[in-house]
Amino acid sequence: MPGKHSPTLNSHSKVHGKESIGAAQCHALNTLAVHFCRLSMQAYVQLWALTEVLSLQQPGQGDSQPDLTEAILRLSAAWVRHSAILQPSSAQLAAALPSIITAAATCARCCHKKVGSAALATLVALLTTAVTAGPGQPFEEVVASHAVLVGSAALGALLVPSPLPRLQKVCSLLLELAALASLVEQPGTHTGTISQQQHGADVGVSGVMAPAHSSISAQQQMQDRSHGAFRLPAARTQGILHSWLLQATQPFVPAALSAQEAADLAAACAGLLASSPAAAPDSGDGSSQCRQAPASRSYVAARRLKKRLRDFAEKLMRTQSS
């Protein structure tokens, strides 16, 4: 009838109006989230610029200020776990990550149980996030360049008077370190990772240079990356781990370990971490869909590693008590 609106037209107008309001609300929430992430990143970078927080990188500070240290470390672990959402820039990562890694590595050797636990949890979060980010990403590159320091923190956590409560987290940390090592590129192609540490990435546990055929061709690397499954062969991963762990033991020689004990521990742990019972045969042409499983997925490797570290810690405890 004249003067009356069509019910169909009214319903379409209402639906269109609701869709417009919904889109505006989503846009506003997205804008708010972007600003929140940006402000959170700025605040966190400024937090690690404070003198009190930077002092946590010095030995002994974690034990003298346990409450502050634990709070900062747990906040750092949460920030690291949610960094993918916060989307920090490369400059922000370069400014914050080295301080976080150094502080957590130093506090992992503290005698205070909660501080030591929070430090190890932070290091595990750093490695997990780096592995998730993948090779060549800024987060992975910064963490990989501090791999020796992380390994030293893991071993140092077992030198405290009561190391056994930390054993599980130390195992988790080393397993994540193995996953990171399997992503590291060949020496000389990954800035700040292998080339700055030791050419021993090509050296096996026996100290003999790995054969040339163990390296991955550039074409194979690109194919693996395109499938999101780029990992080095077990032999090269073991060489990288051995290099990292051998360097990680050096701060404790000869005060806590002899040179032979340090070499034996590095070789044993590198072998266990690089072991992979679930490895699938690869034709070498990039067509295989089943790649070598990381050591963190190997229950057998984890059990053997924990037993080896327990024996190491208990031996140190007996030596200290005698």
Short mmCIF file of C-alpha atoms in Angstrom, two decimals:
data_model
loop_
_atom_site.label_atom_id
_atom_site.label_comp_id
_atom_site.label_asym_id
_atom_site.label_seq_id
_atom_site.Cartn_x
_atom_site.Cartn_y
_atom_site.Cartn_z
CA MET A 1 0.00 0.00 0.00
CA PRO A 2 1.17 3.54 -0.59
CA GLY A 3 2.92 5.18 2.37
CA LYS A 4 4.07 1.88 3.84
CA HIS A 5 7.56 0.41 3.56
CA SER A 6 8.12 -3.08 2.28
CA PRO A 7 8.96 -5.57 5.09
CA THR A 8 11.65 -7.09 2.90
CA LEU A 9 13.29 -3.70 2.40
CA ASN A 10 13.21 -2.98 6.15
CA SER A 11 14.81 -6.34 7.00
CA HIS A 12 17.60 -5.76 4.48
CA SER A 13 18.26 -2.30 5.89
CA LYS A 14 18.48 -3.66 9.44
CA VAL A 15 20.87 -6.43 8.43
CA HIS A 16 23.04 -3.99 6.50
CA GLY A 17 23.06 -1.62 9.47
CA LYS A 18 24.12 -4.39 11.87
CA GLU A 19 26.89 -5.46 9.51
CA SER A 20 28.17 -1.88 9.31
CA ILE A 21 28.17 -1.54 13.11
CA GLY A 22 29.94 -4.91 13.47
CA ALA A 23 32.61 -3.97 10.95
CA ALA A 24 33.18 -0.63 12.69
CA GLN A 25 33.53 -2.37 16.06
CA CYS A 26 36.01 -4.89 14.66
CA HIS A 27 38.04 -2.09 13.10
CA ALA A 28 38.06 -0.18 16.39
CA LEU A 29 39.13 -3.28 18.35
CA ASN A 30 41.89 -4.04 15.86
CA THR A 31 43.17 -0.47 16.06
CA LEU A 32 43.08 -0.62 19.87
CA ALA A 33 44.95 -3.93 19.86
CA VAL A 34 47.67 -2.52 17.60
CA HIS A 35 48.14 0.50 19.87
CA PHE A 36 48.13 -1.73 22.97
CA CYS A 37 50.81 -4.01 21.52
CA ARG A 38 52.91 -1.03 20.50
CA LEU A 39 52.67 0.57 23.95
CA SER A 40 53.37 -2.77 25.64
CA MET A 41 56.52 -3.23 23.59
CA GLN A 42 57.73 0.29 24.35
CA ALA A 43 57.07 -0.18 28.06
CA TYR A 44 58.86 -3.50 28.14
CA VAL A 45 61.94 -2.19 26.33
CA GLN A 46 62.06 0.74 28.77
CA LEU A 47 61.72 -1.68 31.70
CA TRP A 48 64.90 -3.46 30.65
CA ALA A 49 66.66 -0.12 30.39
CA LEU A 50 66.25 0.50 34.14
CA THR A 51 69.40 0.17 36.24
CA GLU A 52 67.72 -2.10 38.80
CA VAL A 53 66.61 -4.51 36.09
CA LEU A 54 69.89 -4.43 34.18
CA SER A 55 71.72 -5.29 37.40
CA LEU A 56 70.10 -8.74 37.30
CA GLN A 57 72.72 -9.66 34.71
CA GLN A 58 75.37 -9.51 37.43
CA PRO A 59 76.13 -12.69 39.42
CA GLY A 60 74.57 -12.76 42.87
CA GLN A 61 71.89 -10.14 42.21
CA GLY A 62 69.17 -12.77 41.91
CA ASP A 63 69.90 -14.11 45.39
CA SER A 64 70.14 -10.63 46.94
CA GLN A 65 66.82 -9.46 45.38
CA PRO A 66 64.78 -12.64 44.93
CA ASP A 67 61.30 -11.06 44.86
CA LEU A 68 62.17 -8.48 42.21
CA THR A 69 64.16 -11.01 40.19
CA GLU A 70 61.41 -13.63 40.15
CA ALA A 71 58.78 -11.07 39.15
CA ILE A 72 60.90 -9.70 36.29
CA LEU A 73 61.77 -13.16 35.01
CA ARG A 74 58.17 -14.40 35.03
CA LEU A 75 57.06 -11.23 33.27
CA SER A 76 59.80 -11.78 30.71
CA ALA A 77 58.71 -15.38 30.13
CA ALA A 78 55.13 -14.21 29.53
CA TRP A 79 56.32 -11.51 27.14
CA VAL A 80 58.40 -14.02 25.20
CA ARG A 81 55.52 -16.51 24.90
CA HIS A 82 53.21 -13.80 23.53
CA SER A 83 55.78 -12.07 21.35
CA ALA A 84 54.09 -13.42 18.22
CA ILE A 85 50.98 -11.45 19.18
CA LEU A 86 52.86 -8.34 20.30
CA GLN A 87 54.86 -8.38 17.04
CA PRO A 88 58.03 -6.60 18.21
CA SER A 89 60.25 -5.02 15.59
CA SER A 90 63.75 -6.26 14.87
CA ALA A 91 65.17 -3.23 16.69
CA GLN A 92 63.07 -3.95 19.79
CA LEU A 93 64.14 -7.59 19.78
CA ALA A 94 67.79 -6.60 19.43
CA ALA A 95 67.39 -4.18 22.35
CA ALA A 96 65.52 -6.45 24.77
CA LEU A 97 66.44 -10.09 24.04
CA PRO A 98 70.19 -10.01 24.85
CA SER A 99 69.49 -8.51 28.29
CA ILE A 100 66.74 -11.04 28.99
CA ILE A 101 68.92 -13.98 27.93
CA THR A 102 71.91 -12.79 29.96
CA ALA A 103 69.85 -12.11 33.07
CA ALA A 104 68.03 -15.45 32.87
CA ALA A 105 71.29 -17.33 32.24
CA THR A 106 72.93 -15.65 35.23
CA CYS A 107 69.95 -16.22 37.54
CA ALA A 108 69.71 -19.90 36.54
CA ARG A 109 72.77 -20.46 38.75
CA CYS A 110 71.22 -18.74 41.78
CA CYS A 111 70.72 -20.76 44.95
CA HIS A 112 67.21 -19.33 45.50
CA LYS A 113 64.84 -22.05 44.27
CA LYS A 114 62.10 -19.81 42.87
CA VAL A 115 64.58 -17.53 41.13
CA GLY A 116 66.38 -20.48 39.56
CA SER A 117 63.10 -22.05 38.46
CA ALA A 118 61.86 -18.78 36.92
CA ALA A 119 65.16 -18.29 35.10
CA LEU A 120 65.09 -21.76 33.56
CA ALA A 121 61.44 -21.30 32.57
CA THR A 122 62.35 -18.04 30.84
CA LEU A 123 65.16 -19.70 28.90
CA VAL A 124 62.88 -22.56 27.83
CA ALA A 125 60.32 -20.02 26.62
CA LEU A 126 63.01 -18.19 24.65
CA LEU A 127 64.18 -21.34 22.89
CA THR A 128 60.65 -22.59 22.22
CA THR A 129 59.67 -19.28 20.67
CA ALA A 130 62.86 -19.18 18.60
CA VAL A 131 62.23 -22.67 17.23
CA THR A 132 58.61 -21.76 16.47
CA ALA A 133 59.72 -18.60 14.66
CA GLY A 134 61.89 -20.68 12.34
CA PRO A 135 65.33 -20.24 10.73
CA GLY A 136 66.34 -16.83 9.53
CA GLN A 137 63.81 -14.97 11.67
CA PRO A 138 65.09 -12.13 13.93
CA PHE A 139 63.97 -13.88 17.13
CA GLU A 140 65.70 -17.12 16.16
CA GLU A 141 68.89 -15.34 15.11
CA VAL A 142 69.26 -13.42 18.38
CA VAL A 143 68.60 -16.48 20.54
CA ALA A 144 70.87 -18.72 18.45
CA SER A 145 73.71 -16.22 18.80
CA HIS A 146 73.49 -16.79 22.60
CA ALA A 147 73.27 -20.58 22.41
CA VAL A 148 76.56 -21.14 24.27
CA LEU A 149 75.40 -18.88 27.10
CA VAL A 150 72.12 -20.81 27.34
CA GLY A 151 73.99 -24.11 27.46
CA SER A 152 76.26 -22.75 30.17
CA ALA A 153 73.20 -21.71 32.19
CA ALA A 154 71.74 -25.20 31.92
CA LEU A 155 74.93 -26.84 33.18
CA GLY A 156 75.46 -24.14 35.81
CA ALA A 157 72.00 -24.83 37.24
CA LEU A 158 73.27 -28.32 38.17
CA LEU A 159 76.20 -26.88 40.17
CA VAL A 160 74.06 -25.34 42.92
CA PRO A 161 73.89 -27.06 46.35
CA SER A 162 70.47 -28.66 45.58
CA PRO A 163 70.37 -29.30 41.84
CA LEU A 164 67.97 -32.25 41.59
CA PRO A 165 64.71 -30.20 41.75
CA ARG A 166 65.92 -28.34 38.65
CA LEU A 167 66.81 -31.47 36.72
CA GLN A 168 63.57 -31.68 34.72
CA LYS A 169 63.74 -28.07 33.56
CA VAL A 170 67.40 -28.43 32.66
CA CYS A 171 66.50 -31.44 30.48
CA SER A 172 63.69 -29.48 28.83
CA LEU A 173 66.08 -26.60 28.19
CA LEU A 174 68.70 -28.81 26.56
CA LEU A 175 66.07 -30.57 24.42
CA GLU A 176 64.88 -27.20 23.12
CA LEU A 177 68.52 -26.28 22.51
CA ALA A 178 68.78 -29.40 20.35
CA ALA A 179 65.71 -28.36 18.38
CA LEU A 180 67.31 -24.95 17.83
CA ALA A 181 70.58 -26.56 16.70
CA SER A 182 68.70 -28.58 14.09
CA LEU A 183 67.50 -25.32 12.53
CA VAL A 184 70.82 -23.49 12.48
CA GLU A 185 72.28 -23.01 9.03
CA GLN A 186 75.71 -24.03 7.89
CA PRO A 187 78.74 -22.19 9.28
CA GLY A 188 79.32 -18.80 7.72
CA THR A 189 75.72 -18.37 6.50
CA HIS A 190 74.03 -17.65 9.83
CA THR A 191 75.22 -14.33 11.20
CA GLY A 192 76.29 -14.46 14.81
CA THR A 193 75.55 -18.14 15.37
CA ILE A 194 78.27 -20.55 14.38
CA SER A 195 80.82 -18.34 12.68
CA GLN A 196 81.21 -16.21 15.81
CA GLN A 197 81.52 -19.15 18.17
CA GLN A 198 83.67 -21.97 16.87
CA HIS A 199 84.38 -23.66 13.58
CA GLY A 200 83.71 -26.89 15.49
CA ALA A 201 80.17 -26.99 14.15
CA ASP A 202 81.61 -29.23 11.45
CA VAL A 203 83.48 -31.29 14.01
CA GLY A 204 81.92 -34.47 15.33
CA VAL A 205 82.18 -35.78 18.87
CA SER A 206 85.44 -37.53 18.04
CA GLY A 207 86.92 -34.23 16.85
CA VAL A 208 87.15 -35.36 13.23
CA MET A 209 85.84 -33.12 10.50
CA ALA A 210 82.50 -34.29 9.13
CA PRO A 211 82.60 -35.56 5.55
CA ALA A 212 81.59 -33.18 2.81
CA HIS A 213 78.58 -35.28 1.80
CA SER A 214 76.93 -34.58 5.19
CA SER A 215 76.14 -30.99 4.22
CA ILE A 216 72.83 -30.04 2.66
CA SER A 217 72.80 -28.47 -0.77
CA ALA A 218 71.40 -24.99 -1.17
CA GLN A 219 68.58 -26.35 -3.33
CA GLN A 220 67.65 -28.93 -0.67
CA GLN A 221 67.60 -26.22 2.03
CA MET A 222 65.27 -24.05 -0.02
CA GLN A 223 62.93 -27.00 -0.64
CA ASP A 224 62.83 -27.88 3.05
CA ARG A 225 62.18 -24.28 4.03
CA SER A 226 59.32 -24.05 1.57
CA HIS A 227 57.71 -27.00 3.35
CA GLY A 228 58.39 -25.44 6.78
CA ALA A 229 60.49 -28.42 7.85
CA PHE A 230 64.09 -27.31 7.44
CA ARG A 231 66.34 -29.38 9.72
CA LEU A 232 69.96 -30.38 9.48
CA PRO A 233 71.05 -34.04 9.42
CA ALA A 234 71.71 -35.68 12.77
CA ALA A 235 75.48 -35.71 12.25
CA ARG A 236 75.70 -31.98 11.68
CA THR A 237 73.23 -31.23 14.47
CA GLN A 238 75.35 -33.32 16.83
CA GLY A 239 78.44 -31.40 15.75
CA ILE A 240 76.78 -28.05 16.43
CA LEU A 241 75.52 -29.23 19.82
CA HIS A 242 78.93 -30.61 20.75
CA SER A 243 80.54 -27.29 19.87
CA TRP A 244 78.01 -25.32 21.91
CA LEU A 245 78.13 -27.59 24.95
CA LEU A 246 81.91 -27.89 24.96
CA GLN A 247 82.19 -24.11 25.05
CA ALA A 248 79.43 -23.96 27.67
CA THR A 249 81.47 -26.10 30.07
CA GLN A 250 84.58 -23.92 29.91
CA PRO A 251 83.55 -21.41 32.63
CA PHE A 252 83.44 -24.32 35.09
CA VAL A 253 86.90 -25.69 34.24
CA PRO A 254 88.89 -26.32 36.39
CA ALA A 255 87.00 -24.94 39.40
CA ALA A 256 84.12 -27.44 39.26
CA LEU A 257 85.05 -29.77 36.40
CA SER A 258 88.22 -31.18 34.96
CA ALA A 259 88.87 -30.73 31.27
CA GLN A 260 88.21 -34.43 30.67
CA GLU A 261 84.92 -34.36 32.60
CA ALA A 262 83.78 -31.35 30.59
CA ALA A 263 84.66 -33.05 27.30
CA ASP A 264 82.91 -36.28 28.30
CA LEU A 265 79.76 -34.44 29.40
CA ALA A 266 79.58 -32.38 26.20
CA ALA A 267 80.08 -35.44 24.01
CA ALA A 268 77.53 -37.57 25.88
CA CYS A 269 74.84 -34.88 25.93
CA ALA A 270 75.36 -33.96 22.28
CA GLY A 271 75.00 -37.59 21.25
CA LEU A 272 71.82 -38.08 23.25
CA LEU A 273 70.25 -34.83 22.10
CA ALA A 274 70.96 -35.52 18.44
CA SER A 275 69.66 -39.10 18.57
CA SER A 276 66.44 -39.71 16.69
CA PRO A 277 64.92 -43.23 16.72
CA ALA A 278 61.97 -41.94 14.69
CA ALA A 279 64.13 -40.71 11.80
CA ALA A 280 62.63 -41.41 8.43
CA PRO A 281 64.76 -42.37 5.42
CA ASP A 282 65.28 -39.51 3.03
CA SER A 283 66.05 -39.99 -0.62
CA GLY A 284 68.03 -36.75 -0.65
CA ASP A 285 65.97 -35.18 -3.44
CA GLY A 286 63.62 -33.29 -1.15
CA SER A 287 60.63 -35.48 -2.03
CA SER A 288 60.37 -37.23 1.35
CA GLN A 289 57.51 -35.97 3.50
CA CYS A 290 58.94 -37.46 6.69
CA ARG A 291 61.89 -35.60 8.10
CA GLN A 292 64.05 -36.45 11.06
CA ALA A 293 62.11 -35.88 14.29
CA PRO A 294 63.74 -33.47 16.76
CA ALA A 295 65.23 -34.88 19.94
CA SER A 296 62.51 -33.14 21.95
CA ARG A 297 60.02 -35.63 20.47
CA SER A 298 62.08 -38.63 21.51
CA TYR A 299 60.99 -40.04 24.85
CA VAL A 300 63.93 -42.45 24.93
CA ALA A 301 66.46 -39.67 24.35
CA ALA A 302 64.85 -37.56 27.08
CA ARG A 303 65.02 -40.40 29.61
CA ARG A 304 68.64 -41.17 28.84
CA LEU A 305 69.56 -37.50 28.99
CA LYS A 306 67.89 -37.09 32.37
CA LYS A 307 69.73 -40.13 33.73
CA ARG A 308 73.06 -38.81 32.45
CA LEU A 309 72.50 -35.40 34.01
CA ARG A 310 71.30 -36.93 37.28
CA ASP A 311 74.48 -39.01 37.50
CA PHE A 312 76.52 -35.88 36.78
CA ALA A 313 74.71 -33.83 39.45
CA GLU A 314 74.89 -36.56 42.09
CA LYS A 315 78.59 -37.05 41.45
CA LEU A 316 79.19 -33.34 41.97
CA MET A 317 77.14 -33.41 45.17
CA ARG A 318 79.22 -36.29 46.54
CA THR A 319 82.42 -34.47 45.59
CA GLN A 320 81.29 -31.27 47.31
CA SER A 321 80.22 -33.07 50.48
CA SER A 322 83.45 -35.06 50.80
#
